[in-house]
Amino acid sequence: MSGIALGPVRRPVGLETEYGVLGQPGAGGGPNSPGIPSAPANPMVMASRIVQAYAVRSRAGLVGPDGRSAPAVRWDYEGEDPLADMRGGRLDRADADPSQLTDDPERP
């Protein structure tokens, strides 16, 4: 093993992975609506709700220059590329499953 530099492992992952959010079919309902089937939970929506809840708590009391509550920061998808591979490659759009084409709703 000499000559091999060991260091931390970098794993770029989505927020839903970081928080262990897992969507399961019928995960809703709950004690307030027993027996009512629910739509599958969406891990990305659930992760967004975590971020929104944190924003509400962390921005409490912040004010803008005009004295009003500071505006919320919007989620920025500008750098997202659903066809990019974390190893550096990129899937050809023609080879992608339609469920992966979330970057441009006008161009399926």
XYZ file of N, CA and C in Angstrom, residues 3-101:
297
model
N 2.781 4.412 -1.265
C 2.596 5.249 -2.440
C 1.149 5.609 -2.716
N 0.219 5.065 -1.953
C -1.195 5.377 -2.155
C -1.625 6.368 -1.080
N -2.101 7.513 -1.527
C -2.567 8.529 -0.584
C -4.018 8.248 -0.225
N -4.260 8.067 1.046
C -5.621 7.836 1.509
C -6.190 9.134 2.058
N -7.451 9.340 1.818
C -8.102 10.549 2.308
C -9.590 10.327 2.404
N -10.311 11.380 2.718
C -11.762 11.238 2.827
C -12.383 10.906 1.480
N -13.461 10.168 1.531
C -14.195 9.801 0.322
C -15.226 10.885 0.059
N -15.242 11.395 -1.153
C -16.238 12.400 -1.531
C -17.349 11.720 -2.296
N -18.552 11.896 -1.826
C -19.707 11.318 -2.507
C -20.744 12.410 -2.717
N -20.787 12.992 -3.901
C -21.826 13.999 -4.127
C -23.192 13.330 -4.179
N -24.068 13.780 -3.334
C -25.400 13.185 -3.271
C -26.436 14.287 -3.146
N -27.668 13.931 -3.418
C -28.762 14.880 -3.274
C -29.159 15.035 -1.819
N -29.853 16.097 -1.539
C -30.287 16.374 -0.176
C -31.169 15.263 0.368
N -31.984 14.657 -0.524
C -32.856 13.578 -0.064
C -32.035 12.396 0.444
N -30.834 12.210 -0.107
C -29.946 11.153 0.366
C -29.296 11.566 1.679
N -28.859 12.821 1.757
C -28.214 13.318 2.966
C -29.110 13.169 4.195
N -30.387 13.454 4.043
C -31.306 13.383 5.171
C -31.991 12.025 5.292
N -31.686 11.089 4.408
C -32.283 9.764 4.484
C -33.767 9.772 4.190
N -34.199 10.654 3.308
C -35.612 10.747 2.957
C -35.922 9.664 1.938
N -36.923 8.871 2.219
C -37.309 7.797 1.314
C -38.809 7.857 1.111
N -39.226 7.985 -0.131
C -40.652 8.011 -0.427
C -41.178 6.605 -0.610
N -42.286 6.304 0.018
C -42.887 4.987 -0.116
C -44.339 5.140 -0.544
N -44.804 4.289 -1.454
C -46.211 4.369 -1.859
C -47.124 4.229 -0.649
N -48.114 5.093 -0.578
C -49.078 5.012 0.514
C -48.526 5.411 1.857
N -47.447 6.203 1.873
C -46.822 6.569 3.139
C -47.622 7.610 3.909
N -48.634 8.190 3.285
C -49.428 9.236 3.944
C -50.515 8.637 4.807
N -51.648 9.296 4.808
C -52.736 8.833 5.665
C -52.508 9.328 7.067
N -51.915 8.533 7.885
C -51.571 8.940 9.234
C -52.737 8.840 10.192
N -52.506 9.201 11.453
C -53.536 9.048 12.477
C -54.739 9.962 12.267
N -54.560 11.079 11.569
C -55.676 12.003 11.359
C -56.557 11.616 10.185
N -56.077 10.708 9.357
C -56.881 10.260 8.211
C -56.671 8.767 7.992
N -57.060 7.939 8.983
C -56.836 6.501 8.865
C -57.621 5.900 7.707
N -57.006 4.964 7.044
C -57.668 4.250 5.964
C -57.732 5.006 4.656
N -57.203 6.216 4.627
C -57.220 6.993 3.387
C -55.886 6.788 2.685
N -55.914 6.156 1.504
C -54.648 5.946 0.803
C -54.083 7.279 0.331
N -52.792 7.342 0.273
C -52.160 8.576 -0.172
C -51.290 8.305 -1.386
N -50.927 9.363 -2.060
C -50.028 9.250 -3.204
C -48.635 8.904 -2.698
N -47.804 8.341 -3.564
C -46.427 8.057 -3.143
C -45.726 9.335 -2.694
N -44.938 9.225 -1.653
C -44.175 10.373 -1.175
C -43.015 10.626 -2.133
N -42.765 11.872 -2.437
C -41.698 12.247 -3.354
C -40.492 12.705 -2.538
N -39.367 11.974 -2.595
C -38.204 12.341 -1.785
C -37.696 13.755 -2.054
N -37.775 14.219 -3.295
C -37.295 15.569 -3.601
C -38.199 16.626 -2.969
N -39.505 16.388 -2.997
C -40.436 17.325 -2.361
C -40.205 17.325 -0.855
N -40.028 16.141 -0.293
C -39.807 16.050 1.149
C -38.511 16.754 1.550
N -37.445 16.599 0.752
C -36.182 17.272 1.040
C -36.351 18.784 0.936
N -37.135 19.235 -0.047
C -37.394 20.675 -0.187
C -38.121 21.208 1.035
N -39.020 20.415 1.583
C -39.751 20.844 2.785
C -38.819 20.958 3.987
N -37.825 20.086 4.055
C -36.829 20.189 5.128
C -36.103 21.521 5.014
N -35.684 21.858 3.795
C -34.971 23.117 3.570
C -35.872 24.308 3.894
N -37.139 24.242 3.473
C -38.070 25.343 3.745
C -38.289 25.521 5.246
N -38.418 24.416 5.957
C -38.614 24.499 7.405
C -37.391 25.113 8.076
N -36.206 24.721 7.616
C -34.979 25.305 8.162
C -34.925 26.804 7.866
N -35.324 27.183 6.651
C -35.300 28.600 6.271
C -36.198 29.424 7.182
N -37.370 28.902 7.490
C -38.299 29.625 8.365
C -37.666 29.833 9.737
N -37.056 28.787 10.268
C -36.448 28.876 11.603
C -35.203 29.755 11.605
N -34.361 29.610 10.585
C -33.080 30.310 10.592
C -33.206 31.779 10.198
N -34.272 32.141 9.493
C -34.427 33.521 9.029
C -35.368 34.337 9.910
N -35.859 33.725 10.949
C -36.778 34.449 11.839
C -36.085 35.697 12.383
N -36.745 36.832 12.253
C -36.191 38.076 12.770
C -35.305 38.829 11.794
N -34.939 38.216 10.672
C -34.115 38.923 9.693
C -34.977 39.925 8.941
N -34.446 41.116 8.758
C -35.189 42.140 8.029
C -34.343 42.686 6.896
N -35.030 43.139 5.871
C -34.364 43.750 4.732
C -34.060 45.211 5.010
N -33.444 45.905 4.036
C -33.086 47.315 4.224
C -34.301 48.219 4.449
N -35.467 47.771 3.999
C -36.677 48.583 4.163
C -37.389 48.304 5.491
N -36.827 47.411 6.309
C -37.419 47.108 7.605
C -38.436 45.985 7.594
N -38.796 45.509 6.407
C -39.749 44.395 6.326
C -38.993 43.073 6.435
N -39.740 41.996 6.637
C -39.119 40.670 6.721
C -38.311 40.393 5.465
N -37.149 39.813 5.658
C -36.290 39.492 4.519
C -36.984 38.458 3.641
N -36.889 38.609 2.320
C -37.545 37.649 1.430
C -36.878 36.278 1.508
N -37.667 35.273 1.239
C -37.139 33.905 1.232
C -36.190 33.720 0.052
N -35.235 32.861 0.229
C -34.313 32.523 -0.850
C -34.916 31.359 -1.615
N -34.963 31.477 -2.920
C -35.562 30.421 -3.742
C -34.534 29.337 -4.037
N -35.030 28.118 -4.244
C -34.190 26.982 -4.600
C -33.628 27.215 -5.994
N -32.333 27.060 -6.159
C -31.680 27.357 -7.431
C -31.324 26.065 -8.159
N -32.016 25.820 -9.274
C -31.759 24.634 -10.082
C -30.864 24.949 -11.273
N -30.300 26.135 -11.343
C -29.528 26.591 -12.501
C -28.437 25.595 -12.902
N -27.714 25.063 -11.943
C -26.606 24.170 -12.264
C -26.986 22.705 -12.377
N -28.268 22.390 -12.270
C -28.707 21.000 -12.319
C -28.643 20.441 -13.735
N -28.225 19.217 -13.854
C -28.215 18.516 -15.142
C -28.572 17.062 -14.864
N -29.838 16.675 -15.069
C -30.262 15.323 -14.727
C -29.599 14.232 -15.558
N -28.941 14.594 -16.645
C -28.291 13.595 -17.489
C -26.794 13.482 -17.198
N -26.295 14.288 -16.274
C -24.879 14.235 -15.921
C -24.628 13.074 -14.969
N -23.512 12.424 -15.168
C -23.092 11.306 -14.328
C -22.054 11.832 -13.342
N -22.144 11.448 -12.079
C -21.208 11.969 -11.085
C -19.764 11.559 -11.351
N -19.551 10.619 -12.266
C -18.186 10.222 -12.624
C -17.614 11.096 -13.736
N -18.418 12.038 -14.246
C -17.911 12.955 -15.257
C -18.525 12.780 -16.630
N -19.263 11.717 -16.854
C -19.886 11.487 -18.154
C -21.249 12.153 -18.239
N -21.848 12.051 -19.381
C -23.188 12.607 -19.581
C -23.961 11.667 -20.487
N -25.168 11.298 -20.084
C -26.037 10.421 -20.851
C -26.603 11.193 -22.032
N -26.565 10.589 -23.202
C -27.134 11.217 -24.384
C -28.644 11.338 -24.184
N -29.214 12.490 -24.506
C -30.634 12.747 -24.290
C -31.512 11.693 -24.955
N -31.128 11.237 -26.144
C -31.920 10.242 -26.874
C -31.946 8.898 -26.147
N -30.938 8.618 -25.323
C -30.861 7.348 -24.598
C -31.503 7.413 -23.213
N -31.902 8.590 -22.789
C -32.436 8.767 -21.438
C -33.878 8.291 -21.342
N -34.222 7.784 -20.170
C -35.606 7.443 -19.873
C -36.374 8.758 -19.721
N -37.619 8.825 -20.192
C -38.382 10.080 -20.077
C -38.453 10.636 -18.654
N -38.392 9.773 -17.652
C -38.456 10.251 -16.268
C -37.220 11.059 -15.878
N -36.140 10.936 -16.649
C -34.916 11.673 -16.356
C -34.910 13.070 -16.972
N -35.812 13.338 -17.874
C -35.797 14.595 -18.616
C -36.578 15.673 -17.872
